[in-house]
PDB file of C-alpha atoms in Angstrom:
ATOM      1  CA  MET A 221     -38.211 -32.242  44.439  1.00 49.00           C
ATOM      2  CA  TYR A 222     -37.367 -35.682  45.878  1.00 49.00           C
ATOM      3  CA  SER A 223     -40.160 -37.282  43.849  1.00 55.00           C
ATOM      4  CA  TYR A 224     -38.710 -35.812  40.663  1.00 50.00           C
ATOM      5  CA  ILE A 225     -35.265 -37.131  41.516  1.00 52.00           C
ATOM      6  CA  LEU A 226     -36.758 -40.608  41.962  1.00 55.00           C
ATOM      7  CA  LEU A 227     -38.567 -40.244  38.636  1.00 55.00           C
ATOM      8  CA  ILE A 228     -35.333 -39.270  36.867  1.00 54.00           C
ATOM      9  CA  ARG A 229     -33.505 -42.221  38.414  1.00 54.00           C
ATOM     10  CA  GLN A 230     -36.270 -44.566  37.276  1.00 56.00           C
ATOM     11  CA  HIS A 231     -36.027 -43.310  33.700  1.00 53.00           C
ATOM     12  CA  ILE A 232     -32.225 -43.543  33.701  1.00 51.00           C
ATOM     13  CA  MET A 233     -32.423 -47.249  34.441  1.00 52.00           C
ATOM     14  CA  ALA A 234     -34.492 -47.914  31.331  1.00 56.00           C
ATOM     15  CA  GLY A 235     -35.267 -46.577  27.849  1.00 70.00           C
ATOM     16  CA  ASN A 236     -33.103 -44.226  25.819  1.00 84.00           C
ATOM     17  CA  THR A 237     -31.527 -42.375  28.735  1.00 87.00           C
ATOM     18  CA  VAL A 238     -28.526 -44.677  29.012  1.00 89.00           C
ATOM     19  CA  TRP A 239     -27.358 -43.661  25.510  1.00 91.00           C
ATOM     20  CA  PHE A 240     -27.140 -40.058  26.687  1.00 91.00           C
ATOM     21  CA  LEU A 241     -25.722 -40.985  30.073  1.00 89.00           C
ATOM     22  CA  ILE A 242     -22.718 -42.963  28.802  1.00 91.00           C
ATOM     23  CA  PRO A 243     -21.160 -40.183  26.666  1.00 91.00           C
ATOM     24  CA  GLY A 244     -22.214 -37.647  29.304  1.00 90.00           C
ATOM     25  CA  ILE A 245     -20.134 -39.392  31.986  1.00 93.00           C
ATOM     26  CA  ILE A 246     -17.167 -39.731  29.640  1.00 94.00           C
ATOM     27  CA  PHE A 247     -17.183 -36.053  28.688  1.00 94.00           C
ATOM     28  CA  VAL A 248     -17.648 -34.884  32.274  1.00 94.00           C
ATOM     29  CA  LEU A 249     -14.641 -36.985  33.283  1.00 96.00           C
ATOM     30  CA  LEU A 250     -12.683 -35.381  30.438  1.00 96.00           C
ATOM     31  CA  LEU A 251     -13.684 -31.959  31.741  1.00 95.00           C
ATOM     32  CA  VAL A 252     -12.677 -32.827  35.303  1.00 96.00           C
ATOM     33  CA  PHE A 253      -9.321 -34.155  34.078  1.00 96.00           C
ATOM     34  CA  THR A 254      -8.692 -30.938  32.130  1.00 96.00           C
ATOM     35  CA  LEU A 255      -9.538 -28.651  35.049  1.00 95.00           C
ATOM     36  CA  LEU A 256      -7.504 -30.660  37.563  1.00 96.00           C
ATOM     37  CA  LYS A 257      -4.529 -30.941  35.236  1.00 95.00           C
ATOM     38  CA  LYS A 258      -4.398 -27.275  34.290  1.00 93.00           C
ATOM     39  CA  LYS A 259      -5.591 -25.759  37.594  1.00 91.00           C
ATOM     40  CA  ASP A 260      -6.659 -22.584  35.814  1.00 92.00           C
ATOM     41  CA  MET A 261      -9.921 -20.917  36.912  1.00 93.00           C
ATOM     42  CA  LYS A 262     -10.109 -19.146  33.565  1.00 94.00           C
ATOM     43  CA  LEU A 263     -10.891 -22.530  32.040  1.00 95.00           C
ATOM     44  CA  VAL A 264     -14.001 -22.703  34.225  1.00 96.00           C
ATOM     45  CA  VAL A 265     -15.195 -19.416  32.740  1.00 95.00           C
ATOM     46  CA  LEU A 266     -14.275 -20.586  29.252  1.00 96.00           C
ATOM     47  CA  TYR A 267     -16.250 -23.800  29.760  1.00 96.00           C
ATOM     48  CA  PHE A 268     -19.391 -21.889  30.708  1.00 96.00           C
ATOM     49  CA  SER A 269     -18.786 -19.417  27.893  1.00 96.00           C
ATOM     50  CA  MET A 270     -18.342 -22.095  25.242  1.00 96.00           C
ATOM     51  CA  SER A 271     -21.549 -23.710  26.502  1.00 95.00           C
ATOM     52  CA  ALA A 272     -23.226 -20.340  25.994  1.00 95.00           C
ATOM     53  CA  ILE A 273     -21.944 -20.052  22.416  1.00 95.00           C
ATOM     54  CA  ALA A 274     -23.379 -23.495  21.681  1.00 94.00           C
ATOM     55  CA  GLY A 275     -26.572 -22.394  23.434  1.00 92.00           C
ATOM     56  CA  PHE A 276     -26.877 -19.239  21.323  1.00 94.00           C
ATOM     57  CA  LEU A 277     -26.688 -21.361  18.186  1.00 94.00           C
ATOM     58  CA  GLU A 278     -29.272 -23.759  19.626  1.00 94.00           C
ATOM     59  CA  ILE A 279     -31.703 -20.900  20.257  1.00 92.00           C
ATOM     60  CA  VAL A 280     -31.705 -20.206  16.524  1.00 94.00           C
ATOM     61  CA  ILE A 281     -31.470 -23.619  14.867  1.00 95.00           C
ATOM     62  CA  PHE A 282     -33.095 -25.827  17.510  1.00 94.00           C
ATOM     63  CA  PHE A 283     -35.639 -23.768  19.438  1.00 93.00           C
ATOM     64  CA  LEU A 284     -36.752 -21.434  16.655  1.00 93.00           C
ATOM     65  CA  PHE A 285     -36.252 -23.534  13.510  1.00 94.00           C
ATOM     66  CA  GLU A 286     -36.510 -27.083  14.955  1.00 94.00           C
ATOM     67  CA  SER A 287     -33.419 -28.503  13.276  1.00 95.00           C
ATOM     68  CA  TYR A 288     -33.476 -31.857  15.082  1.00 95.00           C
ATOM     69  CA  GLU A 289     -35.144 -33.748  17.929  1.00 95.00           C
ATOM     70  CA  TYR A 290     -33.845 -35.724  20.905  1.00 95.00           C
ATOM     71  CA  TYR A 291     -35.593 -38.578  22.716  1.00 94.00           C
ATOM     72  CA  PRO A 292     -33.824 -39.196  26.045  1.00 92.00           C
ATOM     73  CA  GLN A 293     -37.123 -40.259  27.660  1.00 89.00           C
ATOM     74  CA  VAL A 294     -36.460 -38.564  30.992  1.00 89.00           C
ATOM     75  CA  TRP A 295     -39.356 -36.102  31.174  1.00 88.00           C
ATOM     76  CA  ASN A 296     -43.049 -36.769  30.533  1.00 88.00           C
ATOM     77  CA  ASP A 297     -43.489 -33.569  28.545  1.00 92.00           C
ATOM     78  CA  TRP A 298     -42.184 -34.234  25.020  1.00 93.00           C
ATOM     79  CA  TYR A 299     -40.819 -30.737  24.442  1.00 94.00           C
ATOM     80  CA  TYR A 300     -39.030 -30.606  27.776  1.00 94.00           C
ATOM     81  CA  ASP A 301     -37.572 -34.041  27.054  1.00 93.00           C
ATOM     82  CA  ASN A 302     -36.376 -32.840  23.670  1.00 94.00           C
ATOM     83  CA  THR A 303     -34.877 -29.732  25.295  1.00 93.00           C
ATOM     84  CA  PHE A 304     -33.092 -31.868  27.885  1.00 93.00           C
ATOM     85  CA  GLY A 305     -31.376 -33.833  25.104  1.00 92.00           C
ATOM     86  CA  ALA A 306     -30.150 -30.603  23.535  1.00 92.00           C
ATOM     87  CA  TYR A 307     -29.044 -29.329  26.949  1.00 91.00           C
ATOM     88  CA  LEU A 308     -26.905 -32.419  27.564  1.00 89.00           C
ATOM     89  CA  SER A 309     -25.388 -32.291  24.099  1.00 89.00           C
ATOM     90  CA  GLN A 310     -24.374 -28.642  24.138  1.00 85.00           C
ATOM     91  CA  ARG A 311     -23.730 -28.226  27.872  1.00 86.00           C
ATOM     92  CA  PHE A 312     -21.575 -31.301  28.477  1.00 89.00           C
ATOM     93  CA  PHE A 313     -20.629 -33.048  25.253  1.00 93.00           C
ATOM     94  CA  VAL A 314     -19.146 -30.493  22.855  1.00 95.00           C
ATOM     95  CA  SER A 315     -18.177 -27.909  25.486  1.00 95.00           C
ATOM     96  CA  SER A 316     -16.032 -30.372  27.456  1.00 95.00           C
ATOM     97  CA  VAL A 317     -14.072 -31.325  24.355  1.00 96.00           C
ATOM     98  CA  ALA A 318     -13.694 -27.673  23.344  1.00 96.00           C
ATOM     99  CA  ILE A 319     -12.100 -26.935  26.726  1.00 96.00           C
ATOM    100  CA  PHE A 320      -9.789 -29.933  26.394  1.00 97.00           C
ATOM    101  CA  VAL A 321      -8.675 -28.782  22.931  1.00 97.00           C
ATOM    102  CA  ALA A 322      -8.117 -25.197  24.094  1.00 96.00           C
ATOM    103  CA  ALA A 323      -6.388 -26.056  27.390  1.00 96.00           C
ATOM    104  CA  PHE A 324      -3.818 -28.341  25.769  1.00 96.00           C
ATOM    105  CA  ASN A 325      -3.607 -26.323  22.532  1.00 94.00           C
ATOM    106  CA  LEU A 326      -4.281 -29.418  20.430  1.00 95.00           C
ATOM    107  CA  GLY A 327      -3.569 -29.275  16.735  1.00 94.00           C
ATOM    108  CA  PHE A 328      -5.661 -29.737  13.623  1.00 94.00           C
ATOM    109  CA  GLY A 329      -5.283 -33.522  13.613  1.00 95.00           C
ATOM    110  CA  PHE A 330      -6.806 -33.896  17.071  1.00 96.00           C
ATOM    111  CA  ILE A 331      -9.589 -31.498  16.142  1.00 96.00           C
ATOM    112  CA  LEU A 332     -10.458 -33.590  13.088  1.00 97.00           C
ATOM    113  CA  LEU A 333     -10.435 -36.695  15.282  1.00 97.00           C
ATOM    114  CA  PHE A 334     -12.911 -35.172  17.722  1.00 97.00           C
ATOM    115  CA  ILE A 335     -15.107 -33.933  14.888  1.00 97.00           C
ATOM    116  CA  ALA A 336     -15.190 -37.439  13.424  1.00 97.00           C
ATOM    117  CA  MET A 337     -16.085 -38.776  16.871  1.00 96.00           C
ATOM    118  CA  PHE A 338     -19.041 -36.403  17.235  1.00 96.00           C
ATOM    119  CA  VAL A 339     -20.305 -37.104  13.727  1.00 96.00           C
ATOM    120  CA  GLY A 340     -20.024 -40.809  14.568  1.00 96.00           C
ATOM    121  CA  ILE A 341     -22.036 -40.265  17.759  1.00 95.00           C
ATOM    122  CA  GLU A 342     -24.641 -38.391  15.742  1.00 96.00           C
ATOM    123  CA  TYR A 343     -25.027 -41.293  13.293  1.00 96.00           C
ATOM    124  CA  ALA A 344     -25.108 -43.754  16.213  1.00 95.00           C
ATOM    125  CA  PHE A 345     -27.921 -41.755  17.853  1.00 95.00           C
ATOM    126  CA  LEU A 346     -29.802 -41.841  14.555  1.00 95.00           C
ATOM    127  CA  ALA A 347     -29.379 -45.617  14.320  1.00 94.00           C
ATOM    128  CA  LEU A 348     -30.529 -46.037  17.931  1.00 93.00           C
ATOM    129  CA  LYS A 349     -33.557 -43.818  17.192  1.00 92.00           C
ATOM    130  CA  VAL A 350     -32.820 -41.526  20.129  1.00 94.00           C
ATOM    131  CA  TYR A 351     -32.283 -38.611  17.760  1.00 95.00           C
ATOM    132  CA  LYS A 352     -34.003 -37.386  14.602  1.00 95.00           C
ATOM    133  CA  LEU A 353     -32.907 -34.938  11.920  1.00 96.00           C
ATOM    134  CA  ASN A 354     -35.445 -32.522  10.459  1.00 96.00           C
ATOM    135  CA  TRP A 355     -33.486 -30.242   8.134  1.00 97.00           C
ATOM    136  CA  TRP A 356     -30.091 -30.561   9.849  1.00 96.00           C
ATOM    137  CA  HIS A 357     -27.276 -32.731   8.419  1.00 95.00           C
ATOM    138  CA  PRO A 358     -24.128 -34.187  10.073  1.00 96.00           C
ATOM    139  CA  THR A 359     -22.048 -32.215   7.593  1.00 96.00           C
ATOM    140  CA  TYR A 360     -23.269 -29.028   9.278  1.00 96.00           C
ATOM    141  CA  THR A 361     -22.150 -30.509  12.597  1.00 96.00           C
ATOM    142  CA  ALA A 362     -18.640 -31.099  11.265  1.00 97.00           C
ATOM    143  CA  ILE A 363     -18.304 -27.579   9.862  1.00 96.00           C
ATOM    144  CA  GLY A 364     -19.774 -26.025  13.015  1.00 96.00           C
ATOM    145  CA  LEU A 365     -17.435 -27.946  15.315  1.00 96.00           C
ATOM    146  CA  LEU A 366     -14.385 -26.935  13.277  1.00 97.00           C
ATOM    147  CA  ILE A 367     -15.295 -23.282  13.820  1.00 96.00           C
ATOM    148  CA  TYR A 368     -16.341 -23.934  17.426  1.00 97.00           C
ATOM    149  CA  PHE A 369     -13.050 -25.540  18.461  1.00 97.00           C
ATOM    150  CA  TYR A 370     -11.091 -22.757  16.765  1.00 96.00           C
ATOM    151  CA  ILE A 371     -13.113 -20.136  18.672  1.00 96.00           C
ATOM    152  CA  GLY A 372     -12.324 -21.942  21.928  1.00 96.00           C
ATOM    153  CA  LYS A 373      -8.571 -21.890  21.287  1.00 96.00           C
ATOM    154  CA  VAL A 374      -8.511 -18.196  20.345  1.00 94.00           C
ATOM    155  CA  TRP A 375     -10.782 -17.283  23.248  1.00 95.00           C
ATOM    156  CA  TYR A 376      -8.538 -19.015  25.765  1.00 94.00           C
ATOM    157  CA  ARG A 377      -5.444 -17.229  24.445  1.00 91.00           C
ATOM    158  CA  CYS A 378      -7.232 -13.902  24.848  1.00 90.00           C
ATOM    159  CA  LEU A 379      -8.206 -14.772  28.424  1.00 90.00           C
ATOM    160  CA  LEU A 380      -4.636 -15.732  29.267  1.00 86.00           C
ATOM    161  CA  ASP A 381      -3.356 -12.406  27.972  1.00 82.00           C
ATOM    162  CA  GLY A 382      -5.729 -10.454  30.188  1.00 71.00           C
ATOM    163  CA  SER A 383      -8.751  -9.395  28.185  1.00 64.00           C
ATOM    164  CA  TYR A 384     -10.016  -5.882  27.491  1.00 78.00           C
ATOM    165  CA  ARG A 385     -12.988  -4.804  29.567  1.00 83.00           C
ATOM    166  CA  PHE A 386     -15.532  -5.162  26.760  1.00 86.00           C
ATOM    167  CA  PHE A 387     -14.297  -8.647  25.878  1.00 89.00           C
ATOM    168  CA  ARG A 388     -14.316  -9.524  29.572  1.00 90.00           C
ATOM    169  CA  MET A 389     -17.904  -8.318  29.828  1.00 92.00           C
ATOM    170  CA  PHE A 390     -18.926 -10.451  26.829  1.00 94.00           C
ATOM    171  CA  THR A 391     -17.232 -13.491  28.374  1.00 95.00           C
ATOM    172  CA  LEU A 392     -18.817 -12.837  31.752  1.00 95.00           C
ATOM    173  CA  GLY A 393     -22.235 -12.463  30.108  1.00 95.00           C
ATOM    174  CA  CYS A 394     -21.825 -15.875  28.485  1.00 96.00           C
ATOM    175  CA  PHE A 395     -20.797 -17.314  31.851  1.00 96.00           C
ATOM    176  CA  ALA A 396     -23.796 -15.739  33.617  1.00 96.00           C
ATOM    177  CA  PHE A 397     -26.249 -16.929  30.955  1.00 96.00           C
ATOM    178  CA  THR A 398     -25.101 -20.537  31.274  1.00 95.00           C
ATOM    179  CA  LEU A 399     -25.063 -20.454  35.079  1.00 95.00           C
ATOM    180  CA  TYR A 400     -28.607 -19.074  35.116  1.00 93.00           C
ATOM    181  CA  THR A 401     -29.877 -21.906  32.938  1.00 92.00           C
ATOM    182  CA  ASP A 402     -28.058 -24.500  35.054  1.00 92.00           C
ATOM    183  CA  VAL A 403     -29.592 -23.283  38.327  1.00 91.00           C
ATOM    184  CA  ILE A 404     -33.192 -23.424  37.098  1.00 88.00           C
ATOM    185  CA  ALA A 405     -32.889 -26.300  34.604  1.00 87.00           C
ATOM    186  CA  ILE A 406     -34.551 -29.063  36.667  1.00 83.00           C
ATOM    187  CA  PRO A 407     -37.523 -26.988  37.910  1.00 87.00           C
ATOM    188  CA  THR A 408     -38.089 -25.670  34.392  1.00 88.00           C
ATOM    189  CA  LEU A 409     -38.033 -29.099  32.748  1.00 86.00           C
ATOM    190  CA  SER A 410     -40.200 -30.444  35.580  1.00 86.00           C
ATOM    191  CA  GLY A 411     -42.914 -28.000  34.558  1.00 87.00           C
ATOM    192  CA  HIS A 412     -42.611 -25.814  37.657  1.00 90.00           C
ATOM    193  CA  TYR A 413     -42.433 -22.598  35.627  1.00 91.00           C
ATOM    194  CA  GLU A 414     -44.689 -21.306  32.895  1.00 91.00           C
ATOM    195  CA  PHE A 415     -44.495 -18.124  30.859  1.00 93.00           C
ATOM    196  CA  ALA A 416     -47.887 -17.526  29.250  1.00 91.00           C
ATOM    197  CA  VAL A 417     -46.925 -15.516  26.164  1.00 92.00           C
ATOM    198  CA  ASP A 418     -48.674 -17.484  23.349  1.00 90.00           C
ATOM    199  CA  TRP A 419     -45.795 -17.143  20.925  1.00 92.00           C
ATOM    200  CA  PHE A 420     -46.035 -20.738  19.704  1.00 92.00           C
ATOM    201  CA  ASP A 421     -48.647 -23.469  19.677  1.00 91.00           C
ATOM    202  CA  ASN A 422     -46.811 -25.317  22.460  1.00 93.00           C
ATOM    203  CA  PRO A 423     -46.843 -23.711  25.967  1.00 93.00           C
ATOM    204  CA  SER A 424     -43.671 -25.624  26.915  1.00 94.00           C
ATOM    205  CA  ARG A 425     -41.865 -24.147  23.938  1.00 94.00           C
ATOM    206  CA  ASP A 426     -43.070 -20.678  24.963  1.00 94.00           C
ATOM    207  CA  THR A 427     -41.705 -21.194  28.464  1.00 94.00           C
ATOM    208  CA  VAL A 428     -38.286 -22.469  27.387  1.00 94.00           C
ATOM    209  CA  ILE A 429     -37.682 -19.689  24.875  1.00 94.00           C
ATOM    210  CA  VAL A 430     -38.823 -16.924  27.253  1.00 93.00           C
ATOM    211  CA  ILE A 431     -36.614 -18.312  30.028  1.00 93.00           C
ATOM    212  CA  LEU A 432     -33.622 -18.423  27.662  1.00 93.00           C
ATOM    213  CA  ILE A 433     -34.202 -14.805  26.659  1.00 93.00           C
ATOM    214  CA  TYR A 434     -34.724 -13.854  30.297  1.00 91.00           C
ATOM    215  CA  CYS A 435     -31.500 -15.603  31.346  1.00 92.00           C
ATOM    216  CA  LEU A 436     -29.594 -13.928  28.520  1.00 94.00           C
ATOM    217  CA  THR A 437     -30.903 -10.475  29.441  1.00 93.00           C
ATOM    218  CA  ARG A 438     -30.259 -10.850  33.172  1.00 93.00           C
ATOM    219  CA  GLY A 439     -26.853 -12.389  32.499  1.00 94.00           C
ATOM    220  CA  TYR A 440     -25.585  -9.476  30.449  1.00 95.00           C
ATOM    221  CA  LEU A 441     -27.053  -6.876  32.805  1.00 94.00           C
ATOM    222  CA  ILE A 442     -25.125  -8.487  35.647  1.00 94.00           C
ATOM    223  CA  ALA A 443     -21.993  -8.782  33.498  1.00 94.00           C
ATOM    224  CA  PHE A 444     -22.179  -5.082  32.616  1.00 92.00           C
ATOM    225  CA  VAL A 445     -22.584  -3.988  36.242  1.00 92.00           C
ATOM    226  CA  CYS A 446     -19.782  -6.309  37.420  1.00 90.00           C
ATOM    227  CA  CYS A 447     -17.369  -4.975  34.805  1.00 86.00           C
ATOM    228  CA  TYR A 448     -18.250  -1.282  34.778  1.00 82.00           C
ATOM    229  CA  LYS A 449     -20.232  -0.393  37.940  1.00 76.00           C
ATOM    230  CA  ARG A 450     -19.065  -2.621  40.771  1.00 73.00           C
ATOM    231  CA  HIS A 451     -20.281  -0.330  43.560  1.00 76.00           C
ATOM    232  CA  TRP A 452     -22.733  -2.029  45.903  1.00 82.00           C
ATOM    233  CA  VAL A 453     -25.397   0.597  45.119  1.00 85.00           C
ATOM    234  CA  TYR A 454     -25.527  -0.417  41.454  1.00 86.00           C
ATOM    235  CA  LEU A 455     -25.411  -4.120  42.323  1.00 86.00           C
ATOM    236  CA  SER A 456     -28.264  -3.749  44.820  1.00 89.00           C
ATOM    237  CA  PHE A 457     -30.339  -1.657  42.419  1.00 90.00           C
ATOM    238  CA  LEU A 458     -29.954  -4.195  39.618  1.00 89.00           C
ATOM    239  CA  THR A 459     -30.946  -7.112  41.861  1.00 90.00           C
ATOM    240  CA  ALA A 460     -33.992  -5.202  43.127  1.00 92.00           C
ATOM    241  CA  ALA A 461     -34.991  -4.282  39.557  1.00 92.00           C
ATOM    242  CA  ILE A 462     -34.796  -7.901  38.437  1.00 91.00           C
ATOM    243  CA  TRP A 463     -36.868  -9.058  41.394  1.00 92.00           C
ATOM    244  CA  LEU A 464     -39.390  -6.306  40.703  1.00 94.00           C
ATOM    245  CA  SER A 465     -39.740  -7.618  37.147  1.00 91.00           C
ATOM    246  CA  TYR A 466     -40.818 -10.978  38.575  1.00 91.00           C
ATOM    247  CA  ILE A 467     -43.531  -9.310  40.645  1.00 92.00           C
ATOM    248  CA  VAL A 468     -44.827  -7.420  37.604  1.00 94.00           C
ATOM    249  CA  LEU A 469     -44.925 -10.551  35.434  1.00 91.00           C
ATOM    250  CA  ILE A 470     -46.655 -12.500  38.212  1.00 93.00           C
ATOM    251  CA  GLN A 471     -49.263  -9.765  38.653  1.00 93.00           C
ATOM    252  CA  PHE A 472     -50.066  -9.874  34.929  1.00 92.00           C
ATOM    253  CA  ASP A 473     -50.303 -13.713  35.002  1.00 91.00           C
ATOM    254  CA  ILE A 474     -47.387 -14.029  32.573  1.00 92.00           C
ATOM    255  CA  PHE A 475     -44.980 -15.697  34.992  1.00 92.00           C
ATOM    256  CA  ILE A 476     -46.613 -18.679  36.735  1.00 91.00           C
ATOM    257  CA  TYR A 477     -44.849 -20.903  39.242  1.00 90.00           C
ATOM    258  CA  LYS A 478     -46.026 -24.112  40.902  1.00 87.00           C
ATOM    259  CA  HIS A 479     -44.531 -23.888  44.421  1.00 86.00           C
ATOM    260  CA  LEU A 480     -43.252 -21.016  46.534  1.00 88.00           C
ATOM    261  CA  TRP A 481     -39.780 -22.559  46.663  1.00 88.00           C
ATOM    262  CA  ASP A 482     -39.697 -22.361  42.845  1.00 86.00           C
ATOM    263  CA  LEU A 483     -40.013 -18.597  43.101  1.00 88.00           C
ATOM    264  CA  TRP A 484     -37.358 -18.427  45.818  1.00 91.00           C
ATOM    265  CA  LEU A 485     -34.999 -20.464  43.623  1.00 90.00           C
ATOM    266  CA  PHE A 486     -35.658 -18.199  40.652  1.00 87.00           C
ATOM    267  CA  ALA A 487     -34.824 -15.181  42.823  1.00 88.00           C
ATOM    268  CA  ALA A 488     -31.833 -16.905  44.458  1.00 91.00           C
ATOM    269  CA  SER A 489     -30.380 -17.605  41.032  1.00 92.00           C
ATOM    270  CA  ASP A 490     -29.779 -13.858  40.664  1.00 92.00           C
ATOM    271  CA  LEU A 491     -27.637 -13.778  43.803  1.00 93.00           C
ATOM    272  CA  ILE A 492     -25.762 -16.940  42.789  1.00 94.00           C
ATOM    273  CA  VAL A 493     -24.977 -15.505  39.369  1.00 94.00           C
ATOM    274  CA  LEU A 494     -24.138 -12.057  40.751  1.00 93.00           C
ATOM    275  CA  PHE A 495     -21.597 -13.213  43.328  1.00 93.00           C
ATOM    276  CA  SER A 496     -20.111 -15.786  40.941  1.00 94.00           C
ATOM    277  CA  SER A 497     -19.729 -13.096  38.272  1.00 94.00           C
ATOM    278  CA  LEU A 498     -18.028 -10.738  40.708  1.00 92.00           C
ATOM    279  CA  TYR A 499     -15.516 -13.444  41.601  1.00 93.00           C
ATOM    280  CA  PHE A 500     -14.776 -14.502  38.039  1.00 93.00           C
ATOM    281  CA  ASN A 501     -14.511 -10.903  36.886  1.00 91.00           C
ATOM    282  CA  ARG A 502     -11.508 -10.621  39.209  1.00 89.00           C
ATOM    283  CA  VAL A 503     -10.136 -13.876  37.810  1.00 90.00           C
ATOM    284  CA  LEU A 504     -10.452 -12.603  34.241  1.00 88.00           C
ATOM    285  CA  SER A 505      -8.868  -9.261  35.123  1.00 84.00           C
ATOM    286  CA  ARG A 506      -5.547 -10.885  35.952  1.00 77.00           C
ATOM    287  CA  PRO A 507      -3.234 -11.624  33.001  1.00 72.00           C
ATOM    288  CA  ASP A 508      -1.276 -14.856  33.270  1.00 69.00           C
ATOM    289  CA  LYS A 509       2.467 -14.425  33.619  1.00 54.00           C
TER     290      LYS A 509
END
């Protein structure tokens, strides 16, 4: 792991990485400011959930239909490098601004300003040749962000009012999906996991898409149990069933891992997501006065 950290640091100091790092730092600072200013744990859930909504869209347009390409030049594997660019964009860039807009209930003028900023960043990335459009167009970005920011504002109002159980489960599933991907992101992009399914002509693409589906499935199973069946028997059974699925996939040479600690991390991610989901389910259950 330490060698990979050194490799990442080396790439950050040169190449295209700095163009992703600069906006990344700015948007993370914006997120931190929002969370510290508002001091509302529901915003943490909303942040993860809005990242998930962006991620769901990416699964369709980016991973399945290859809408655009990123070149951050962090990872040696081209597809993992491309995926990392998309991860930064959806996980930190747009989601942080969506939380800022929702938390402070900003109006249409501010939303248009942020949309113009993101479209400007998109054109700047194109000019810097760190980003390439296939069939996507910046106009689609503008329209998508308008809808995205509106969803964030409505979602936050629903969370403040104390959401219904089904809506809470959907929100918690989004949270769990994003947290899963965060925990295993570096090992995955480092090539420590492989899912041999032969869906595409690129094994790295196979692995990323299977992991996304796996994270989505596990996330919503945990969300369902946390919202509807919180007894320790159901929680223990679900965790054991998920771990058993790893053993089955390993036995059939579908799930391949490089080091033993990779497998332990994959398994530990279930406990991290489970306990985090239990905590935030209680947070979401409380309406704000």
